[in-house]
Short mmCIF file of C-alpha atoms in Angstrom, two decimals:
data_model
loop_
_atom_site.label_atom_id
_atom_site.label_comp_id
_atom_site.label_asym_id
_atom_site.label_seq_id
_atom_site.Cartn_x
_atom_site.Cartn_y
_atom_site.Cartn_z
CA UNK A 1 25.54 -1.01 -66.05
CA UNK A 2 26.21 0.68 -70.20
CA UNK A 3 29.47 1.48 -72.16
CA UNK A 4 31.42 4.24 -72.12
CA UNK A 5 33.77 5.78 -74.80
CA UNK A 6 36.15 8.19 -73.83
CA UNK A 7 35.78 10.87 -76.32
CA UNK A 8 38.27 13.79 -75.69
CA UNK A 9 36.96 15.05 -72.43
CA UNK A 10 33.57 14.06 -72.11
CA UNK A 11 31.77 10.09 -71.44
CA UNK A 12 29.44 9.01 -74.76
CA UNK A 13 27.73 5.60 -73.52
CA UNK A 14 27.94 2.98 -76.44
CA UNK A 15 24.63 1.05 -77.98
CA UNK A 16 23.67 -1.52 -76.48
CA UNK A 17 22.31 -4.10 -78.89
CA UNK A 18 21.25 -8.05 -79.02
CA UNK A 19 21.82 -11.21 -79.95
CA UNK A 20 18.30 -11.28 -82.11
CA UNK A 21 19.31 -7.80 -83.64
CA UNK A 22 23.31 -8.96 -84.74
CA UNK A 23 22.13 -12.74 -86.71
CA UNK A 24 24.07 -14.34 -83.83
CA UNK A 25 22.84 -17.90 -83.38
CA UNK A 26 23.57 -19.84 -79.50
CA UNK A 27 24.78 -22.91 -80.89
CA UNK A 28 26.44 -21.78 -84.28
CA UNK A 29 28.06 -18.65 -82.93
CA UNK A 30 28.17 -18.03 -79.33
CA UNK A 31 28.98 -21.89 -78.21
CA UNK A 32 31.60 -22.33 -81.21
CA UNK A 33 32.80 -19.26 -80.27
CA UNK A 34 32.97 -20.45 -76.17
CA UNK A 35 34.49 -23.80 -76.38
CA UNK A 36 37.08 -21.60 -78.76
CA UNK A 37 38.30 -19.21 -75.59
CA UNK A 38 36.38 -20.30 -72.89
CA UNK A 39 37.81 -17.29 -70.05
CA UNK A 40 34.59 -15.23 -70.23
CA UNK A 41 33.12 -17.83 -68.01
CA UNK A 42 36.18 -18.65 -66.15
CA UNK A 43 39.58 -18.79 -65.95
CA UNK A 44 39.56 -22.26 -63.69
CA UNK A 45 38.13 -24.37 -66.79
CA UNK A 46 39.08 -26.51 -68.73
CA UNK A 47 37.08 -27.19 -72.54
CA UNK A 48 35.97 -31.49 -72.71
CA UNK A 49 33.76 -31.41 -74.79
CA UNK A 50 30.32 -29.65 -75.99
CA UNK A 51 26.98 -30.68 -77.23
CA UNK A 52 27.87 -33.82 -74.43
CA UNK A 53 25.12 -36.62 -74.48
CA UNK A 54 25.59 -39.34 -72.90
CA UNK A 55 22.60 -41.27 -72.03
CA UNK A 56 20.13 -43.60 -72.83
CA UNK A 57 16.48 -42.57 -74.36
CA UNK A 58 17.71 -38.83 -74.76
CA UNK A 59 18.18 -36.23 -77.29
CA UNK A 60 19.19 -34.06 -74.24
CA UNK A 61 22.98 -32.57 -75.19
CA UNK A 62 25.29 -30.05 -72.48
CA UNK A 63 25.86 -27.11 -74.16
CA UNK A 64 29.93 -27.28 -73.18
CA UNK A 65 30.92 -29.61 -70.42
CA UNK A 66 34.23 -28.66 -68.98
CA UNK A 67 36.50 -29.48 -66.36
CA UNK A 68 37.82 -27.37 -63.03
CA UNK A 69 40.88 -27.38 -61.94
CA UNK A 70 39.85 -28.89 -58.43
CA UNK A 71 38.63 -32.28 -60.80
CA UNK A 72 35.21 -30.93 -60.80
CA UNK A 73 32.97 -31.84 -64.05
CA UNK A 74 31.52 -28.28 -65.45
CA UNK A 75 27.79 -27.71 -66.78
CA UNK A 76 27.83 -24.85 -69.58
CA UNK A 77 23.91 -23.67 -70.14
CA UNK A 78 24.16 -20.82 -72.47
CA UNK A 79 21.26 -18.58 -73.81
CA UNK A 80 20.58 -15.63 -76.02
CA UNK A 81 17.30 -15.20 -75.03
CA UNK A 82 16.95 -11.17 -72.12
CA UNK A 83 16.22 -13.75 -69.36
CA UNK A 84 17.43 -16.95 -68.93
CA UNK A 85 14.29 -18.73 -69.87
CA UNK A 86 14.51 -22.10 -67.36
CA UNK A 87 18.13 -22.47 -68.04
CA UNK A 88 18.81 -23.23 -64.28
CA UNK A 89 16.29 -26.06 -64.30
CA UNK A 90 17.49 -27.24 -67.18
CA UNK A 91 21.40 -26.97 -65.98
CA UNK A 92 20.53 -29.40 -62.92
CA UNK A 93 19.15 -32.04 -65.04
CA UNK A 94 22.42 -32.32 -66.65
CA UNK A 95 24.80 -31.57 -63.83
CA UNK A 96 22.98 -34.75 -62.09
CA UNK A 97 23.07 -36.69 -65.16
CA UNK A 98 26.75 -35.88 -65.54
CA UNK A 99 27.45 -35.85 -61.20
CA UNK A 100 27.62 -40.44 -61.87
CA UNK A 101 30.60 -39.41 -65.06
CA UNK A 102 33.76 -41.10 -63.97
CA UNK A 103 37.73 -40.09 -64.82
CA UNK A 104 37.60 -42.08 -67.67
CA UNK A 105 34.45 -41.91 -68.72
CA UNK A 106 35.46 -37.84 -68.73
CA UNK A 107 38.94 -39.06 -71.06
CA UNK A 108 36.80 -40.78 -73.39
CA UNK A 109 34.78 -37.80 -74.42
CA UNK A 110 37.30 -35.99 -74.06
CA UNK A 111 38.86 -38.07 -76.84
CA UNK A 112 35.62 -38.09 -78.62
CA UNK A 113 35.96 -34.77 -79.12
CA UNK A 114 39.91 -34.31 -80.39
CA UNK A 115 38.92 -36.59 -82.88
CA UNK A 116 39.19 -40.13 -80.87
CA UNK A 117 42.60 -38.83 -80.45
CA UNK A 118 43.28 -41.26 -76.69
CA UNK A 119 47.04 -40.32 -76.22
CA UNK A 120 46.33 -36.81 -76.24
CA UNK A 121 43.22 -36.37 -74.07
CA UNK A 122 45.21 -37.62 -71.15
CA UNK A 123 47.91 -35.97 -71.48
CA UNK A 124 46.07 -32.65 -71.70
CA UNK A 125 44.20 -33.58 -69.06
CA UNK A 126 46.97 -34.46 -66.76
CA UNK A 127 48.48 -31.00 -68.00
CA UNK A 128 45.59 -28.82 -67.07
CA UNK A 129 44.50 -30.59 -64.01
CA UNK A 130 49.39 -30.59 -62.96
CA UNK A 131 48.85 -34.24 -62.68
CA UNK A 132 51.52 -36.50 -63.67
CA UNK A 133 49.60 -39.68 -64.38
CA UNK A 134 46.33 -40.16 -65.23
CA UNK A 135 46.11 -43.59 -61.82
CA UNK A 136 46.67 -40.41 -60.08
CA UNK A 137 43.20 -39.01 -60.78
CA UNK A 138 39.56 -39.05 -59.01
CA UNK A 139 37.09 -37.09 -60.50
CA UNK A 140 35.55 -34.40 -56.97
CA UNK A 141 31.89 -35.54 -57.34
CA UNK A 142 30.93 -32.71 -57.13
CA UNK A 143 29.65 -30.41 -60.44
CA UNK A 144 29.22 -26.59 -60.77
CA UNK A 145 26.70 -25.39 -63.60
CA UNK A 146 27.86 -21.70 -65.50
CA UNK A 147 24.56 -20.46 -66.75
CA UNK A 148 25.04 -17.09 -69.52
CA UNK A 149 22.70 -15.07 -70.94
CA UNK A 150 21.99 -12.19 -72.32
CA UNK A 151 20.81 -11.05 -68.59
CA UNK A 152 19.02 -12.83 -66.17
CA UNK A 153 14.98 -12.52 -64.79
CA UNK A 154 14.89 -11.75 -61.06
CA UNK A 155 12.93 -15.17 -60.68
CA UNK A 156 16.35 -17.20 -61.97
CA UNK A 157 18.44 -15.00 -59.90
CA UNK A 158 16.64 -15.37 -56.95
CA UNK A 159 16.32 -19.19 -57.54
CA UNK A 160 20.42 -19.33 -58.38
CA UNK A 161 20.96 -17.39 -54.83
CA UNK A 162 18.51 -20.00 -52.43
CA UNK A 163 20.46 -22.48 -54.64
CA UNK A 164 24.12 -21.71 -53.74
CA UNK A 165 22.79 -21.39 -50.41
CA UNK A 166 21.66 -24.67 -50.27
CA UNK A 167 24.85 -25.76 -50.55
CA UNK A 168 24.56 -25.82 -54.96
CA UNK A 169 28.62 -24.66 -57.34
CA UNK A 170 25.73 -21.78 -59.64
CA UNK A 171 27.13 -19.02 -61.50
CA UNK A 172 26.13 -16.25 -64.22
CA UNK A 173 27.09 -14.44 -66.47
CA UNK A 174 25.71 -11.85 -68.22
CA UNK A 175 27.27 -12.15 -71.81
CA UNK A 176 26.07 -8.26 -72.90
CA UNK A 177 26.44 -7.42 -76.40
CA UNK A 178 27.39 -3.34 -77.76
CA UNK A 179 27.77 -2.71 -80.67
CA UNK A 180 31.37 -0.40 -81.23
CA UNK A 181 31.80 1.32 -85.46
CA UNK A 182 30.44 -1.91 -87.05
CA UNK A 183 31.86 -4.27 -84.41
CA UNK A 184 29.84 -6.57 -81.67
CA UNK A 185 31.38 -5.96 -77.69
CA UNK A 186 30.49 -8.35 -75.44
CA UNK A 187 30.63 -7.74 -71.68
CA UNK A 188 30.88 -10.60 -69.90
CA UNK A 189 30.09 -9.73 -65.93
CA UNK A 190 29.93 -12.61 -62.92
CA UNK A 191 26.89 -11.72 -61.42
CA UNK A 192 26.18 -14.56 -59.27
CA UNK A 193 28.15 -15.26 -56.55
CA UNK A 194 29.50 -11.32 -56.75
CA UNK A 195 32.67 -11.87 -57.49
CA UNK A 196 34.23 -9.80 -54.67
CA UNK A 197 32.16 -12.21 -52.45
CA UNK A 198 32.99 -15.33 -54.09
CA UNK A 199 35.19 -16.42 -51.05
CA UNK A 200 32.92 -15.64 -48.13
CA UNK A 201 30.47 -17.84 -50.68
CA UNK A 202 32.84 -20.54 -50.59
CA UNK A 203 33.61 -20.80 -47.55
CA UNK A 204 30.24 -20.62 -46.37
CA UNK A 205 28.95 -23.36 -48.37
CA UNK A 206 32.17 -25.60 -47.03
CA UNK A 207 30.63 -25.23 -43.85
CA UNK A 208 27.29 -25.56 -44.57
CA UNK A 209 28.92 -29.06 -45.36
CA UNK A 210 31.23 -29.68 -42.46
CA UNK A 211 28.10 -28.81 -40.60
CA UNK A 212 25.72 -31.73 -42.25
CA UNK A 213 28.74 -34.08 -42.47
CA UNK A 214 28.71 -33.39 -39.10
CA UNK A 215 24.46 -33.67 -38.41
CA UNK A 216 25.32 -36.61 -40.24
CA UNK A 217 27.94 -38.37 -38.75
CA UNK A 218 26.29 -37.12 -35.29
CA UNK A 219 22.74 -38.53 -36.46
CA UNK A 220 24.14 -42.02 -37.24
CA UNK A 221 25.25 -42.57 -33.91
CA UNK A 222 22.06 -42.13 -32.13
CA UNK A 223 20.53 -44.32 -34.19
CA UNK A 224 23.41 -47.26 -33.21
CA UNK A 225 23.22 -45.75 -29.92
CA UNK A 226 18.81 -46.33 -29.32
CA UNK A 227 18.89 -49.41 -31.56
CA UNK A 228 21.33 -51.63 -28.82
CA UNK A 229 19.57 -49.80 -26.06
CA UNK A 230 15.57 -51.50 -26.59
CA UNK A 231 17.80 -54.68 -27.59
CA UNK A 232 19.42 -54.42 -24.51
CA UNK A 233 16.27 -53.70 -22.88
CA UNK A 234 14.11 -56.68 -24.29
CA UNK A 235 17.38 -58.84 -23.22
CA UNK A 236 17.04 -57.88 -20.22
CA UNK A 237 13.49 -58.34 -20.04
CA UNK A 238 12.88 -54.29 -18.92
CA UNK A 239 9.68 -53.52 -21.57
CA UNK A 240 9.51 -50.07 -21.52
CA UNK A 241 11.40 -50.13 -24.30
CA UNK A 242 9.86 -52.21 -25.63
CA UNK A 243 7.58 -51.84 -28.57
CA UNK A 244 9.79 -48.26 -29.54
CA UNK A 245 11.38 -48.09 -32.63
CA UNK A 246 14.95 -46.22 -33.25
CA UNK A 247 15.45 -43.01 -34.16
CA UNK A 248 18.02 -40.09 -34.69
CA UNK A 249 16.57 -37.94 -32.30
CA UNK A 250 19.13 -36.91 -29.44
CA UNK A 251 16.23 -37.91 -27.47
CA UNK A 252 14.07 -41.28 -27.46
CA UNK A 253 10.80 -42.03 -24.93
CA UNK A 254 9.98 -44.79 -22.86
CA UNK A 255 5.88 -45.84 -22.08
CA UNK A 256 4.55 -46.19 -19.43
CA UNK A 257 1.02 -46.60 -19.51
CA UNK A 258 -0.10 -43.60 -17.89
CA UNK A 259 -1.42 -40.15 -19.29
CA UNK A 260 0.13 -37.26 -18.87
CA UNK A 261 3.30 -39.59 -17.74
CA UNK A 262 6.39 -39.21 -20.05
CA UNK A 263 9.45 -41.58 -19.64
CA UNK A 264 12.63 -40.99 -21.95
CA UNK A 265 15.53 -40.62 -22.44
CA UNK A 266 17.99 -38.05 -23.49
CA UNK A 267 21.93 -37.93 -24.96
CA UNK A 268 24.06 -33.93 -25.00
CA UNK A 269 27.68 -34.75 -25.71
CA UNK A 270 28.78 -36.02 -22.21
CA UNK A 271 24.92 -36.44 -19.98
CA UNK A 272 22.74 -39.08 -20.39
CA UNK A 273 19.35 -38.22 -18.53
CA UNK A 274 16.39 -39.72 -17.46
CA UNK A 275 13.22 -38.33 -16.72
CA UNK A 276 9.05 -37.95 -16.30
CA UNK A 277 7.95 -35.17 -17.66
CA UNK A 278 4.38 -34.29 -16.36
CA UNK A 279 2.28 -32.67 -18.65
CA UNK A 280 -1.84 -33.34 -18.03
CA UNK A 281 -4.37 -32.67 -20.14
CA UNK A 282 -6.14 -30.08 -17.65
CA UNK A 283 -3.45 -27.81 -18.69
CA UNK A 284 0.01 -26.39 -17.51
CA UNK A 285 -1.64 -25.14 -13.40
CA UNK A 286 -3.03 -28.78 -13.22
CA UNK A 287 0.33 -29.66 -14.23
CA UNK A 288 1.94 -28.35 -11.98
CA UNK A 289 -0.55 -29.25 -9.32
CA UNK A 290 0.36 -33.03 -10.25
CA UNK A 291 4.51 -31.94 -9.78
CA UNK A 292 3.50 -30.39 -6.43
CA UNK A 293 2.27 -32.88 -4.94
CA UNK A 294 4.48 -35.34 -5.75
CA UNK A 295 7.21 -32.63 -4.69
CA UNK A 296 5.27 -32.93 -1.02
CA UNK A 297 6.33 -36.45 -1.36
CA UNK A 298 9.78 -36.42 -2.20
CA UNK A 299 12.07 -38.44 0.92
CA UNK A 300 9.61 -41.11 0.13
CA UNK A 301 10.02 -41.19 -3.76
CA UNK A 302 13.95 -40.54 -3.25
CA UNK A 303 14.23 -43.24 -0.28
CA UNK A 304 12.09 -45.50 -2.82
CA UNK A 305 14.59 -43.94 -5.79
CA UNK A 306 17.85 -44.92 -4.05
CA UNK A 307 19.05 -41.50 -5.20
CA UNK A 308 18.82 -37.49 -4.63
CA UNK A 309 16.63 -36.55 -8.07
CA UNK A 310 16.79 -32.90 -9.83
CA UNK A 311 13.29 -31.49 -9.09
CA UNK A 312 12.12 -29.40 -11.97
CA UNK A 313 8.82 -26.79 -12.10
CA UNK A 314 9.81 -25.17 -15.59
CA UNK A 315 8.19 -22.03 -15.72
CA UNK A 316 6.68 -20.79 -19.23
CA UNK A 317 6.68 -24.39 -19.74
CA UNK A 318 3.32 -27.13 -20.27
CA UNK A 319 4.92 -29.58 -18.18
CA UNK A 320 7.06 -30.19 -15.77
CA UNK A 321 10.36 -32.45 -14.87
CA UNK A 322 11.96 -34.97 -12.52
CA UNK A 323 14.99 -36.37 -13.66
CA UNK A 324 18.13 -38.26 -13.09
CA UNK A 325 21.56 -36.75 -14.82
CA UNK A 326 23.52 -40.43 -15.52
CA UNK A 327 27.41 -39.73 -16.78
CA UNK A 328 28.70 -40.06 -20.57
CA UNK A 329 26.98 -38.90 -23.37
CA UNK A 330 26.77 -39.71 -27.28
CA UNK A 331 30.78 -38.32 -27.79
CA UNK A 332 31.82 -41.55 -25.42
CA UNK A 333 33.71 -43.74 -27.22
CA UNK A 334 31.30 -47.20 -28.41
CA UNK A 335 32.96 -50.13 -25.94
CA UNK A 336 30.95 -47.29 -23.18
CA UNK A 337 27.75 -47.73 -24.95
CA UNK A 338 27.27 -51.34 -22.79
CA UNK A 339 27.32 -49.41 -18.98
CA UNK A 340 25.96 -46.59 -20.03
CA UNK A 341 22.92 -48.73 -21.35
CA UNK A 342 22.93 -50.25 -18.04
CA UNK A 343 22.66 -47.53 -16.31
CA UNK A 344 19.84 -46.24 -18.19
CA UNK A 345 17.60 -48.70 -18.39
CA UNK A 346 18.29 -49.59 -14.64
CA UNK A 347 17.42 -44.95 -13.69
CA UNK A 348 14.07 -45.63 -16.04
CA UNK A 349 13.10 -48.60 -14.21
CA UNK A 350 13.85 -46.69 -10.41
CA UNK A 351 12.57 -43.90 -11.89
CA UNK A 352 8.94 -45.35 -13.19
CA UNK A 353 8.41 -46.49 -9.92
CA UNK A 354 8.44 -43.50 -8.16
CA UNK A 355 6.42 -42.84 -10.93
CA UNK A 356 4.08 -45.09 -9.58
CA UNK A 357 4.17 -43.90 -6.25
CA UNK A 358 1.29 -40.49 -7.74
CA UNK A 359 -2.16 -42.53 -7.83
CA UNK A 360 -5.39 -41.63 -8.93
CA UNK A 361 -6.32 -39.28 -6.00
CA UNK A 362 -3.01 -37.99 -6.52
CA UNK A 363 -4.10 -36.04 -9.52
CA UNK A 364 -7.77 -35.91 -7.99
CA UNK A 365 -6.35 -33.46 -5.86
CA UNK A 366 -4.91 -31.87 -7.52
CA UNK A 367 -7.42 -31.33 -10.76
CA UNK A 368 -9.47 -30.62 -7.33
CA UNK A 369 -7.29 -27.93 -6.26
CA UNK A 370 -7.14 -25.82 -9.69
CA UNK A 371 -11.14 -25.91 -10.30
CA UNK A 372 -11.20 -24.04 -7.21
CA UNK A 373 -8.10 -21.55 -8.13
CA UNK A 374 -10.16 -20.98 -11.30
CA UNK A 375 -13.90 -20.64 -10.14
CA UNK A 376 -12.15 -18.13 -6.94
CA UNK A 377 -13.31 -20.54 -4.13
CA UNK A 378 -11.45 -20.07 -1.16
CA UNK A 379 -8.58 -22.32 -0.27
CA UNK A 380 -10.36 -23.27 2.96
CA UNK A 381 -12.46 -25.84 1.06
CA UNK A 382 -11.32 -29.05 0.49
CA UNK A 383 -12.53 -30.69 -2.14
CA UNK A 384 -14.65 -30.23 -5.32
CA UNK A 385 -18.24 -31.60 -5.41
CA UNK A 386 -18.82 -35.01 -5.19
CA UNK A 387 -20.38 -35.56 -9.02
CA UNK A 388 -16.90 -33.94 -10.87
CA UNK A 389 -14.71 -36.17 -8.71
CA UNK A 390 -16.38 -38.93 -8.80
CA UNK A 391 -16.03 -38.23 -13.03
CA UNK A 392 -12.23 -37.54 -12.33
CA UNK A 393 -11.00 -40.92 -10.72
CA UNK A 394 -13.73 -42.76 -13.61
CA UNK A 395 -11.80 -40.63 -15.84
CA UNK A 396 -8.63 -41.80 -14.93
CA UNK A 397 -10.04 -45.21 -14.78
CA UNK A 398 -10.42 -45.14 -17.52
#
């Protein structure tokens, strides 16, 4: 959007120009001007040094390296072009290079910028961060990226918005040159993120980081719990989990050696579920028929299990579920884990015994029922052809 001057009773646009037209160079002019007055790129920035390069086998240099009020390093990348080129990629590389920088290294870099005046460097950093002693200061570990150019391409803006959404801290400052009465004016405008949305953007980024931390911590709980459960099953000579590996998921499966039937354990915040999931390869209707064959034996099966079970048809799903919920979930203190794991292993073992009551003939009967339904054969027909039955029995036996 152009600048305007007020000339009596009308607005007159200020003529746009370019850095090339005005012979303004990137390093000699723009970088030098901003190094002396960094405020157009952020009012919470302090210049540590320019042309920073402290890496072996690399000739790359950061245009300006700054410090923020939050003790965060900031990489400033400048371009005088109209589209910014690929400056975001270059800046990400620089940010990665300085991400492990220590406070001592930052002080040393600033002292070199001040002609090797180490004491002055420490004093300026302490005053800027408002600390009394250098020992009290610690860099945050995060790196802000500030991209400054005459303008930016749509591709670059899209990339920066995605990077910010992914948790990075990247700003685009447009330094648009104008010419008025022989003088070059620079309109410094932050276009990403919009200044009006800065607080919201920071809040969303912090929430995203907190969620990531919570997710990582929860995954570590799952990994540790399943690892202990597997070790406990081996010690107790319960083979259901013997060949399983630990997982960061909220569930883990157990092998029972019969196609179409899976035993698994899952954790919620305060409950543990042990279940047998039924999903035979003949399809949804065959799975439901198999479930109903078992449900018809419910009284005997629950007597064998030693307790009531939860029978769930799961309409709209490919399979059905028979399960038992136990007290205690992933929020339980670790001291309670052994008792929880013993209960899980005992329930798995008993539920496997229930599953073993579903014999080959039950599955053949279930598949026969579905075959009759699909072919339109009447309900009074008790079986399909002997050839199909023999084939199914042979398949199950295999």
